[in-house]
XYZ file of C-alpha atoms in Angstrom:
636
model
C 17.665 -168.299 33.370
C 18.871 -167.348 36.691
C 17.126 -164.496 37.953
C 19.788 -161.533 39.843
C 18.918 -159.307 42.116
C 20.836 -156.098 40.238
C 19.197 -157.009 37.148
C 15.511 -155.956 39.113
C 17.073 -152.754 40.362
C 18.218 -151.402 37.055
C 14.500 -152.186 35.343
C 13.210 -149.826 38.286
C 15.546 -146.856 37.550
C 14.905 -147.124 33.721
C 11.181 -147.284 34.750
C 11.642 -144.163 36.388
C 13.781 -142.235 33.922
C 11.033 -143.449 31.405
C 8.793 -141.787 33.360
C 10.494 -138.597 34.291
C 10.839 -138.191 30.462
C 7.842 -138.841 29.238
C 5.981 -136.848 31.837
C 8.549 -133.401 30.996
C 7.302 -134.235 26.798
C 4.270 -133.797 27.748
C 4.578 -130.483 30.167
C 6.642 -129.539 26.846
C 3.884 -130.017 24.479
C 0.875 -128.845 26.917
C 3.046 -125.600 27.200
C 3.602 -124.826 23.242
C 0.028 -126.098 22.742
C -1.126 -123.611 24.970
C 1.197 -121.159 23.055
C 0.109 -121.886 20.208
C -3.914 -121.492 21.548
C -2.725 -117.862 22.685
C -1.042 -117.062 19.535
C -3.547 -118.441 16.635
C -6.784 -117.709 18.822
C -6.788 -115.381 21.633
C -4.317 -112.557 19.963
C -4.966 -113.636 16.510
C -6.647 -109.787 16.027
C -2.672 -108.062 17.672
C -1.221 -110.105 15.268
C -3.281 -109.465 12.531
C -2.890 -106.014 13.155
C 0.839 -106.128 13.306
C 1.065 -108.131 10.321
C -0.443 -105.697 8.162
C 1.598 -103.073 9.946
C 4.553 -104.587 8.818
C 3.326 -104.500 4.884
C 1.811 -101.340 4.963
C 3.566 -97.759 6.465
C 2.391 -94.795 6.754
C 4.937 -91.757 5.867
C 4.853 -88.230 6.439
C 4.612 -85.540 3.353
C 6.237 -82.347 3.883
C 3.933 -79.303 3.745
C 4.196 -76.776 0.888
C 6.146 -73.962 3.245
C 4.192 -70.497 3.288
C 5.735 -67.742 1.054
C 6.658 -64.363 2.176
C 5.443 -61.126 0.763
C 6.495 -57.340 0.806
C 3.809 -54.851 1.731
C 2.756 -54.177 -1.972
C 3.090 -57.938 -2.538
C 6.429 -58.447 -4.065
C 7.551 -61.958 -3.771
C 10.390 -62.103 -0.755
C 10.504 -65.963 -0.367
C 8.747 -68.527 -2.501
C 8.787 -71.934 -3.313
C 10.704 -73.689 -6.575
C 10.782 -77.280 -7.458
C 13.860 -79.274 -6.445
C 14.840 -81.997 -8.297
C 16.484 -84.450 -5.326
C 18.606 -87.672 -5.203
C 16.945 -89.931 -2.571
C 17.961 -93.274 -0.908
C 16.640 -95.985 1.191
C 19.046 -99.165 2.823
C 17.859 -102.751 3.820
C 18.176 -101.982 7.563
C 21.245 -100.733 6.996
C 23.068 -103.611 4.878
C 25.196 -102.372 1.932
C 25.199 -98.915 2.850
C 29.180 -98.340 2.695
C 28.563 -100.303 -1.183
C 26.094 -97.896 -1.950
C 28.044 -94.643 -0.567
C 30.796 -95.446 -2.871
C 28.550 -95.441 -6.097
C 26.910 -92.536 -5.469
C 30.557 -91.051 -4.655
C 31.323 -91.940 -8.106
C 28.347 -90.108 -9.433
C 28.486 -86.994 -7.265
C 31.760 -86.300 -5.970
C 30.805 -86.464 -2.173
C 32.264 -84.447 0.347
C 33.439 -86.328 3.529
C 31.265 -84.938 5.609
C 28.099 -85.606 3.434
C 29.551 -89.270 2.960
C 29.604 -89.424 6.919
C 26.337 -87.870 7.032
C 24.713 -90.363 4.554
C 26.251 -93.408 6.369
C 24.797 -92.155 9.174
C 20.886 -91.665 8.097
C 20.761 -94.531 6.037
C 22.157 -96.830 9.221
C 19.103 -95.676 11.484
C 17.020 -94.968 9.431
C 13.561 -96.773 10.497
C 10.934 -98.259 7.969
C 13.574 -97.601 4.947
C 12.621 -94.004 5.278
C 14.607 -92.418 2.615
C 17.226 -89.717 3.239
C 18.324 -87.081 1.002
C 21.669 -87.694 -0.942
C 21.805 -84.447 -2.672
C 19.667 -81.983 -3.674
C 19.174 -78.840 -6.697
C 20.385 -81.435 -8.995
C 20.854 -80.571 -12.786
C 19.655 -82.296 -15.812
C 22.988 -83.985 -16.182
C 23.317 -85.133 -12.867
C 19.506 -86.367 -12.767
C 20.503 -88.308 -16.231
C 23.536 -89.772 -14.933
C 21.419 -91.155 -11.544
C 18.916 -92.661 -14.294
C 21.642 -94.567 -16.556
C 22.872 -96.162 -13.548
C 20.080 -97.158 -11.645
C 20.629 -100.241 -12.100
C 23.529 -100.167 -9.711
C 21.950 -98.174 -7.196
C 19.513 -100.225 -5.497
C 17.484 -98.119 -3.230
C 18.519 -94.852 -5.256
C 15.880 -92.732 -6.797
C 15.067 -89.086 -7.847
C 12.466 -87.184 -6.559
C 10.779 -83.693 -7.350
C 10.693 -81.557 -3.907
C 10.187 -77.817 -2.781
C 13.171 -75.545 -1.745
C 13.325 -72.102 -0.960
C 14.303 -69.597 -3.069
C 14.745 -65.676 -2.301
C 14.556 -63.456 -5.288
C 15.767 -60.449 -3.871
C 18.932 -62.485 -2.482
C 20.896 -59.749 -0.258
C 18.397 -57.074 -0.305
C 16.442 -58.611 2.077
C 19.001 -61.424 3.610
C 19.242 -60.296 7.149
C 14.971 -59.434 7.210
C 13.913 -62.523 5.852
C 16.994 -65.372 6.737
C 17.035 -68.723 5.212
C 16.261 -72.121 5.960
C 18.069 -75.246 6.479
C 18.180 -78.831 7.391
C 16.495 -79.445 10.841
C 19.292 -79.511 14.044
C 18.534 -80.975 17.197
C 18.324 -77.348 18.951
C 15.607 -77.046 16.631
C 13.381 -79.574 18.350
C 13.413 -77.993 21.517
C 9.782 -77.160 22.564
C 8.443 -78.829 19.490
C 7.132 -81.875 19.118
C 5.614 -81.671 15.599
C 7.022 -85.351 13.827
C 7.155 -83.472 10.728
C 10.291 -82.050 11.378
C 11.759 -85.927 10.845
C 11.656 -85.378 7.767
C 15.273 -85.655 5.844
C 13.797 -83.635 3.429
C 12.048 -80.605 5.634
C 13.669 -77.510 5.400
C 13.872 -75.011 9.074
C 14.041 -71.285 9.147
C 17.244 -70.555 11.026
C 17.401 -66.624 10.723
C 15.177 -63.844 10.108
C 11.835 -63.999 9.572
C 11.660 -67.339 8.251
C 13.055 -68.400 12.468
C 10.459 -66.282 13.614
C 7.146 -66.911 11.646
C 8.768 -70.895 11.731
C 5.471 -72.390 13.311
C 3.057 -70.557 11.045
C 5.532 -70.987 7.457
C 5.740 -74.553 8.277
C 2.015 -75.484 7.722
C 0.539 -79.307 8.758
C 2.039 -81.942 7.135
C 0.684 -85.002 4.776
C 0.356 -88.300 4.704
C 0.982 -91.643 1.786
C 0.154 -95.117 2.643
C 2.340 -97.384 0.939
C 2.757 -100.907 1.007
C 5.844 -102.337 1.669
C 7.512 -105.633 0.639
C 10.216 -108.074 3.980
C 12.332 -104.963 3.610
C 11.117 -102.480 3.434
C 10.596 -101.240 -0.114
C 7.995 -99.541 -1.758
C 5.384 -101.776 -3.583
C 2.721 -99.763 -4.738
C 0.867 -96.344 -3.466
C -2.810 -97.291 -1.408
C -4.041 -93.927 -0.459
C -2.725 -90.243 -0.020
C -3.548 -87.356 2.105
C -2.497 -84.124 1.146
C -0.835 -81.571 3.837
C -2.010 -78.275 4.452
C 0.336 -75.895 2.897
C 1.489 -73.082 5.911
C 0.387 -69.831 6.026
C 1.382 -66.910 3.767
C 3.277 -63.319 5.330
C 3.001 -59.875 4.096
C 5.607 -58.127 5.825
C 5.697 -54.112 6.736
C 9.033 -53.598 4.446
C 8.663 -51.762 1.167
C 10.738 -53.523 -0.971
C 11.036 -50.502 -3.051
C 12.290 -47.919 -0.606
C 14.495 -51.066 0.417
C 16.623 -50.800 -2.603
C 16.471 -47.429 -2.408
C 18.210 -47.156 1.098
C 20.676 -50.163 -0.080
C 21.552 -47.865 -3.089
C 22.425 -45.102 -0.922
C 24.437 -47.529 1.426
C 26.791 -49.213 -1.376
C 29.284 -46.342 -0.993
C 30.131 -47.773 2.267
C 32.064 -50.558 3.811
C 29.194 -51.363 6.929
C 26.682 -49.722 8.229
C 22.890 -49.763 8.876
C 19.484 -47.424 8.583
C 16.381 -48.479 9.856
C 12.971 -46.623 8.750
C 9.746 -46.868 11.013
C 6.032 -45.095 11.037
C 6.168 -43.469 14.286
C 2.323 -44.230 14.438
C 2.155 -47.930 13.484
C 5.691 -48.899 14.314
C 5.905 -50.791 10.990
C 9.571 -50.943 9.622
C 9.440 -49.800 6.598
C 13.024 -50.250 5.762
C 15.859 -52.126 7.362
C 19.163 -52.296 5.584
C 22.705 -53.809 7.015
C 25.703 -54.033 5.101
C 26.748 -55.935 3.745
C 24.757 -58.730 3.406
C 24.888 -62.104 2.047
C 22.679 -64.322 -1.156
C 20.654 -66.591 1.208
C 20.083 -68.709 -1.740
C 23.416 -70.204 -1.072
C 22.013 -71.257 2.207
C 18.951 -72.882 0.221
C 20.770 -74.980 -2.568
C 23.260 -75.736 -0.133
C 26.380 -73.596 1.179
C 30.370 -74.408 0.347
C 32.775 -74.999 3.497
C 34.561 -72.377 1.714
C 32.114 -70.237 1.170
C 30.737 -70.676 4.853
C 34.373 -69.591 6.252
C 34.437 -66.899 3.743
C 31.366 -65.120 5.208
C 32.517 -66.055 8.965
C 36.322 -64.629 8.826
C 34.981 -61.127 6.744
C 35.643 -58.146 8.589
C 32.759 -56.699 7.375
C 30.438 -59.439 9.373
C 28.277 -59.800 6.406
C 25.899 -62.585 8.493
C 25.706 -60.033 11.156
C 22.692 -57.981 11.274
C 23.456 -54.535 12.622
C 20.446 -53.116 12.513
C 19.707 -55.202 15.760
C 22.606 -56.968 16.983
C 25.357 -54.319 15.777
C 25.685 -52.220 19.288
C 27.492 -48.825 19.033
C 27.927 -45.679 21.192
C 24.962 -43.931 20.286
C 27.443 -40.343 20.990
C 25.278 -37.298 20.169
C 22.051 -38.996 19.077
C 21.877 -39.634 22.908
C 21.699 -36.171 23.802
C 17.968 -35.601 23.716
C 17.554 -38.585 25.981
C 19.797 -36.123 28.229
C 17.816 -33.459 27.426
C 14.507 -35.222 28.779
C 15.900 -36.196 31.479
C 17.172 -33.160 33.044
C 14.270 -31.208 31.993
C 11.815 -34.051 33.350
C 13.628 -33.978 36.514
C 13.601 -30.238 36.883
C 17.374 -30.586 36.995
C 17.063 -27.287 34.518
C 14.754 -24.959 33.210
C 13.624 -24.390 29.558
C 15.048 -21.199 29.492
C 18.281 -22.431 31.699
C 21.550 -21.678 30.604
C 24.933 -23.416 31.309
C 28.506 -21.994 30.145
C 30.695 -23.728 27.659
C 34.622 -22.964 26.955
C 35.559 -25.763 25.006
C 36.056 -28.231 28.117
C 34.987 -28.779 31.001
C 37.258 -30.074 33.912
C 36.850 -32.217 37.032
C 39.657 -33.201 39.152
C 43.088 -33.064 36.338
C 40.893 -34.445 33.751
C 39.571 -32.279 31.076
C 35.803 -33.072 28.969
C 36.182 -31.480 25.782
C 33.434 -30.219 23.870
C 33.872 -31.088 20.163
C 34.618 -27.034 19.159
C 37.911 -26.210 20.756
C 36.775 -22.516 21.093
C 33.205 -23.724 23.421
C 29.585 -22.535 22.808
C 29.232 -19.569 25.103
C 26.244 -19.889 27.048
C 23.279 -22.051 25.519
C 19.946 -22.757 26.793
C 18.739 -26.284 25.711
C 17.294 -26.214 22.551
C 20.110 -24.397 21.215
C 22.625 -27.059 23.171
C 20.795 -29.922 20.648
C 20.655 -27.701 17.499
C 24.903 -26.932 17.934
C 25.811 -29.925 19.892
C 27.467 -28.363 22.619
C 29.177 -31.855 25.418
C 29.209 -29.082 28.247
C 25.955 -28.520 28.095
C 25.570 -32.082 28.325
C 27.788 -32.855 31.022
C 26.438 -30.467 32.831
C 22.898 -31.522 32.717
C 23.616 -35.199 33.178
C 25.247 -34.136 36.306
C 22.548 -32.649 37.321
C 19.626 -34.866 36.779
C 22.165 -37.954 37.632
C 22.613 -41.429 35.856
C 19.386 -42.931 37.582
C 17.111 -40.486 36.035
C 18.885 -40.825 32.543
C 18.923 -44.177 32.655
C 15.497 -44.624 33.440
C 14.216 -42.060 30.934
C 16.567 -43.837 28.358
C 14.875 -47.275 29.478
C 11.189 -45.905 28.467
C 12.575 -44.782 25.095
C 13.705 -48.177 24.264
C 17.562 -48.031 24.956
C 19.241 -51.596 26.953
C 16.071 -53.641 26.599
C 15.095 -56.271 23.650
C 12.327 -54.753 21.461
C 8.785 -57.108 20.704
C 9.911 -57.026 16.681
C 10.124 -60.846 16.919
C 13.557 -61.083 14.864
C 16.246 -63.417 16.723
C 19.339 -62.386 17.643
C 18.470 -58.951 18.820
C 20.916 -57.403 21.268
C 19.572 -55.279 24.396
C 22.727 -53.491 24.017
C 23.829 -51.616 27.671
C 22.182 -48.938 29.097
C 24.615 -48.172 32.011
C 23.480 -47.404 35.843
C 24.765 -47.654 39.083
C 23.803 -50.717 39.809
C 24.880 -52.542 36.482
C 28.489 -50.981 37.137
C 28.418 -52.355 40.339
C 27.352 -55.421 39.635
C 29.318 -55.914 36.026
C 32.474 -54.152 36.778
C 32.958 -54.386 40.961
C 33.217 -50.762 40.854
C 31.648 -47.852 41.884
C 29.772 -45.177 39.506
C 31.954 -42.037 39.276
C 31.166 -38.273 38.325
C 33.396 -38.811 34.986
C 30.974 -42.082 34.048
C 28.195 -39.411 34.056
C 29.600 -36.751 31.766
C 30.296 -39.897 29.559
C 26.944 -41.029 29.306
C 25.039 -37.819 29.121
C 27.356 -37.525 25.629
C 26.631 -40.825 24.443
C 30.376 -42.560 25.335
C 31.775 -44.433 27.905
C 29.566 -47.598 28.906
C 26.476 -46.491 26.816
C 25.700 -48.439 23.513
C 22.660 -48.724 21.227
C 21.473 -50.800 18.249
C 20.314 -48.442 15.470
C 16.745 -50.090 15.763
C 16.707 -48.653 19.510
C 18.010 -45.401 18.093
C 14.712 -45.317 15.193
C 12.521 -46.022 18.621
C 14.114 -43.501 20.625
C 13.385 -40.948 17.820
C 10.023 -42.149 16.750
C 8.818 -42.310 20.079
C 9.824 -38.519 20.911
C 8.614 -37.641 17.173
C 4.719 -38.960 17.806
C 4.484 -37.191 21.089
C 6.308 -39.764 23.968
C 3.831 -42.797 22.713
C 5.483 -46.623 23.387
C 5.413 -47.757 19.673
C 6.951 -51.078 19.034
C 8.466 -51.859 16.200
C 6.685 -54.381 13.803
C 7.446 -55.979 10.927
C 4.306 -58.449 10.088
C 1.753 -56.798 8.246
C -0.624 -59.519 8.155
C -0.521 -63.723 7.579
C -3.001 -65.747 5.991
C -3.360 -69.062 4.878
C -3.182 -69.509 0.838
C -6.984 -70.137 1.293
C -7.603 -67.025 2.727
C -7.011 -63.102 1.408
C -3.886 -61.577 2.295
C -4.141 -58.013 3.244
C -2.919 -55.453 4.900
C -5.065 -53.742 8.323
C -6.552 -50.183 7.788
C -4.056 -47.488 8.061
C -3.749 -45.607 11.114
C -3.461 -42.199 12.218
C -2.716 -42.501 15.737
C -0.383 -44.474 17.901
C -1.719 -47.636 19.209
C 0.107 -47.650 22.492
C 0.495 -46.486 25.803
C 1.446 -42.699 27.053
C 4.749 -43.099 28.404
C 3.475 -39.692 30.351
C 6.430 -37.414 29.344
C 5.731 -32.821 29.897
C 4.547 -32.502 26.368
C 6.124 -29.257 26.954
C 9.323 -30.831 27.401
C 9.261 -33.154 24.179
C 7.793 -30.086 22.212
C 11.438 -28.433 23.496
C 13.494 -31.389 22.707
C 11.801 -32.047 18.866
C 12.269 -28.088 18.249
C 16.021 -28.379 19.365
C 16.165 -31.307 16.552
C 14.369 -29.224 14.024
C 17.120 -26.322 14.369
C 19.644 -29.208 13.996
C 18.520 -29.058 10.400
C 16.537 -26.156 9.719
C 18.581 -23.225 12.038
C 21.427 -21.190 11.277
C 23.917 -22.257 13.858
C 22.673 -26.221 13.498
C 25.165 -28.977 13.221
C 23.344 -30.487 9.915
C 21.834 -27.288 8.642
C 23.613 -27.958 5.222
C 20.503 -31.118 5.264
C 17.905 -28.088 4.561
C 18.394 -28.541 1.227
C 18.475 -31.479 -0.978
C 21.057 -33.595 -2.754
C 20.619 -31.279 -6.124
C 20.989 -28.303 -3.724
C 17.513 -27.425 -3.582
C 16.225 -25.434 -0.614
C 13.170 -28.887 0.798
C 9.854 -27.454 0.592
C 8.383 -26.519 3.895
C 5.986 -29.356 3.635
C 8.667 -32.059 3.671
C 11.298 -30.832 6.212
C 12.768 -33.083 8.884
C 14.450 -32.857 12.169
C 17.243 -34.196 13.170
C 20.543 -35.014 14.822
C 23.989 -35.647 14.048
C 25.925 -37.607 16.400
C 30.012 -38.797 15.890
C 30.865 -41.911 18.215
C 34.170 -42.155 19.664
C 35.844 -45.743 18.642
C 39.545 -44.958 20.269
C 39.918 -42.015 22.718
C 41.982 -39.442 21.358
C 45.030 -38.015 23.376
C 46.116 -34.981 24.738
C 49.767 -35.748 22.497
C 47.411 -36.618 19.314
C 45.332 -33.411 19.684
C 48.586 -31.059 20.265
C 50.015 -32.930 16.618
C 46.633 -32.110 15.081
C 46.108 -35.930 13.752
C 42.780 -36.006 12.533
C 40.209 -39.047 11.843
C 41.300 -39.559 8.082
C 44.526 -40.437 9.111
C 43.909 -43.546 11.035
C 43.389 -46.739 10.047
C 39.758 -47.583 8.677
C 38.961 -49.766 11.942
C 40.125 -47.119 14.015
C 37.653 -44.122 12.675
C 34.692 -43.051 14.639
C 31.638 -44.049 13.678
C 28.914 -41.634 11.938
C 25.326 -41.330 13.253
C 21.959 -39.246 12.108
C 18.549 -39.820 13.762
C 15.421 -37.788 12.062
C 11.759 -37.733 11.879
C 9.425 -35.871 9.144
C 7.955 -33.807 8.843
C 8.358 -31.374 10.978
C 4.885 -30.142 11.534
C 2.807 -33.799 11.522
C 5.663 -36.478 12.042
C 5.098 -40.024 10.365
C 8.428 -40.948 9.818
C 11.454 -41.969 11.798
C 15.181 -42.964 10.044
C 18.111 -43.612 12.222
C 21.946 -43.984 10.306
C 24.803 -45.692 11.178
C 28.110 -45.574 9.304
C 30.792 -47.719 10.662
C 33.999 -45.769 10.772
C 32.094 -42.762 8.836
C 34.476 -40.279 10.935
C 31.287 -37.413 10.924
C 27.560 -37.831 11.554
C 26.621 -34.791 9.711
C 28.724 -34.778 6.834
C 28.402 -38.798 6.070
C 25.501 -40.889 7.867
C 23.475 -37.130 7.330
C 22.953 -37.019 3.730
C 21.761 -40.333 3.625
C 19.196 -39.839 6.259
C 17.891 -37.005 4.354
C 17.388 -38.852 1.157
C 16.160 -41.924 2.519
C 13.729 -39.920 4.617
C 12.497 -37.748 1.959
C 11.819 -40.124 -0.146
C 10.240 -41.966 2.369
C 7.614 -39.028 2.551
C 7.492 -39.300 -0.945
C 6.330 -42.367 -1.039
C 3.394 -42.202 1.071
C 0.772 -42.875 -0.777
C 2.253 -46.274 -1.652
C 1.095 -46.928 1.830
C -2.526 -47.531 0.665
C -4.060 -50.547 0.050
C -5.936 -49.656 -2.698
C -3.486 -51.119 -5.637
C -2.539 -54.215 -3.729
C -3.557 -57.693 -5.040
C -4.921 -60.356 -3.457
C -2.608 -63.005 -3.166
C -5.250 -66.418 -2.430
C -4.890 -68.262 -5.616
C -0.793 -68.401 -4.902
């Protein structure tokens, strides 16, 4: 055969493409050799590791959540079991298949089927998520026949909350709920992952949160390629969180909510003007929490939000109101700690007082003659009051009203407490853009114009003048303890734990007897108070001071007074509000009781009598304050 020169040159090139190829197989097979070395020997422990990561998991148990006690240890919140409709998804797959069923079954509201699609769809490690919860025997039964058709659905038996005293104690104790994402801030517990954990939201369940929650658990399960439960290996049980005996006696908390019912809104807050413990605290209305717990309506949730009545709202600290006449012994103090007046001072009163065209009417057309100040706080008399706020001047009212607890948040631990305003110069300035006029000062040594107060700050304001110008707080945890432990209330004391806020004793001995003739003197606004609701003359040993006070909720006119249209005949919104601050007894205060009547129209004649009674049977009470019949609570 004839040998050509092109047939040489294509041997080379296949030579070298022969080459090329076979040298790349082998970088190719050095390379996953050397893979394979790193993955079967030199990480064969990671692997390992990860491999049984992926067939066992380790999941979270929710703590048993602590229960809350009154201060004779009636149940406020405890626990109930809670028979639950669960689910888990495949990473996700089938979940709109799955939604539908259990639509069938349950009825579901869009925004629970949106919620569900959403959980199940990230949910990691086929954690389950609750579908619905409370369930009845029927629905439980109907889950069971069609298991079968609910892959991934199952029921389980859970904790919820319940409250047995429902309203009675709605706006002390709150409720819990599912866990929101402003309830992660600052926490970084992974408990609260949980689909199934339940978060206090208001009351004292938000504020004893941390403690109520406890520690949770943990199960080891193994797991099969999806996900699913196999089999139980070990469990470790949670430590359950700690129990709360709380200052309120539930007892004289019915009683006060008794004496409230008559009423449209309103508040009265009890305190021991030597321990600060609230002993009562009542807003109405109120709401059943354990709607909150099994799971509230739409409707129901827009019925409570569009009442006029603000049943979610608790007054008792976030309901601010001119504090009118109740505010005069902070007007009193001041003057008299400012040497502004005298004891034995005496200022004129003819019904009004004028400055510039505008007249400040007292509330008795005729005036008070001439009063000195203890007989300015038993009748009431606005000159008096004018006249001494002018004197001593908005700085010096404002700052003794800052020291008895007025336009500041108190330490009682409750959220949603409002400061309420305690006007000054400055805050006019600053607030408004105006300056602070003579008129702004008459208002405020009355109780009106800018000035409002919560009727907790109104209870501190009185006890704090009532034990002798001591900074009590107001408290309302008695003691906590975990279930392991006793749960008991501290010694009683018999003298204020707090500092002096350095007031004349002289002065507050002149101010408590000008609230004591409120009650117990002849010409005293509330002097029908000096005997009880059967007409009974109080026995000296139980009498209380006090003070009536009526706050002005729309100005009335020169045209209204001159047609004589009185209180009664405008609308219900449109009434002023009654007030009644008092402390017992007399001689050896331990009590404190402030009153507020939305739209009551009078302070003595409606927020007064129930003062009275609630404080006199307060006093009545008081040897329920011992510890000697309470139980230990341990084994609960």
């Amino acid at each position: 055969m004839r040998y050509r020169k092109g047939d040489g040159e294509r041997s080379g090139l296949f030579t070298r493409r022969a080459l090329l190829l076979g040298g790349a197989q082998v970088v190719l097979m050095s390379a996953l050799a050397g893979r394979l070395y790193q993955l079967q020997v030199v990480e064969t422990q990671r692997f390992a590791t990860l491999a049984e990561e992926n067939r066992i998991n380790l999941r979270l148990l929710p703590p048993s959540r602590g229960l809350i006690f009154d201060r004779t240890g009636k149940s406020l919140a405890v626990n109930r079991n809670n028979f639950r409709c669960m689910a888990t998804s495949d990473r996700g797959r089938g979940v709109d298949l799955l939604i539908d069923r259990l639509d069938q079954i349950f009825s579901l509201a869009e925004a629970d089927k949106v919620r569900l699609l959403r959980e199940l769809r990230r949910s990691r490690n086929a954690q389950p998520v609750v579908v619905r919860e409370n369930l009845g025997w029927e629905e439980v039964a109907r889950v069971e026949f069609n298991a079968p058709d609910l892959p991934g659905v199952f029921i389980d038996l859970g904790q919820s909350r319940d409250y047995p005293e429902g309203e009675l104690m709605s706006h002390i104790v709150g409720y819990t709920g599912r866990v929101a994402d402003e309830d992660l801030a600052g926490r970084d517990d992974p408990v609260l992952q949980l689909a199934t954990l339940r978060f206090g939201k208001k009351g004292v369940e938000r504020s004893l949160e941390d403690d109520l929650r406890g520690r949770a658990g943990a199960v080891q399960v193994e797991v099969n390629a999806v996900g699913r439960v196999v089999r139980e290996l070990d469990r470790t049980e949670g430590q359950p969180g700690s129990n709360a005996l709380l200052t309120i006696d539930l007892d004289l908390q019915r009683f006060v909510a008794e004496k409230m019912k008559q009423h449209q809104s309103g508040s009265v807050v009890v305190m021991d003007v030597v321990t600060g413990d609230v002993l009562a605290m009542v807003s109405t209305p109120g709401f059943d929490p354990n709607t909150f717990a099994r799971g509230i309506s739409q409707s129901e949730w827009r019925d409570l939000l569009d009442s006029p009545e603000r049943p979610l709202h608790n007054k008792s600290i976030a309901g601010v109101y001119p504090p009118g006449s109740t505010y005069k012994m902070v007007t009193a103090l001041a003057a008299l700690e400012s040497r502004a007046i005298d004891p034995w001072t005496r200022l004129p009163c003819m019904g009004f007082l004028e400055l510039g065209k505008i007249k400040f009417h007292c509330w008795l057309t005729a005036g008070h003659g001439s009063t000195n100040v203890t007989e300015a706080i038993a009748c009431s008399c606005d000159c008096f009051f004018y006249e001494a706020a002018r004197r001593a001047g908005v700085d010096r009212v404002a700052d003794v009203a800052n020291r008895l607890g007025f336009g500041r948040v108190s330490e009682l631990g409750l959220p949603g407490e409002s400061a309420a305003n305690q006007p000054s110069r400055a805050w006019k300035q600053e607030k408004l853009g105006k300056p602070w006029q003579h008129g702004d000062t008459f208002n405020l040594g009355i109780g009106q114009g800018f000035m409002t107060a919560t009727p907790l700050q109104l209870a501190i304001m009185t006890a704090r003048i009532a034990n002798g110008g001591y900074e009590v707080q107001p408290n309302l945890l008695l003691a906590s303890a975990t279930p392991r432990e006793e749960l008991a209330p501290p010694p009683l004391r018999t003298k204020p734990n707090a500092p002096s806020m350095r007031f004349n004793p002289q002065h507050l001995a002149i101010v408590r007897e000008g609230m004591n003739q409120v009650v117990n003197g002849s010409l005293g606004t509330a002097n029908a108070l000096r005997r009880d609701a059967d007409g009974k003359l109080i026995e000296p040993a139980m009498r209380f001071a006090g003070k009536t006070g009526t706050a002005q909720v729309k100005r009335i006119t020169e045209r209204e007074r001159e047609l004589g249209i009185t209180q009664a005949q405008l609308p219900w919104h449109l009434r002023h509000h009654a007030l009644f601050v008092c402390f017992g007894p007399v001689d050896t205060p331990r009590y404190a009781c402030a009153v507020i009547v939305e739209h009551g129209m009078a302070g003595g004649a409606t927020a007064g009598p129930i003062g009275r009674d609630v404080l006199l049977e307060t006093m009545k009470r008081d040897p329920s304050r011992r510890t000697d019949n309470f139980r230990k609570m341990a084994s609960r």
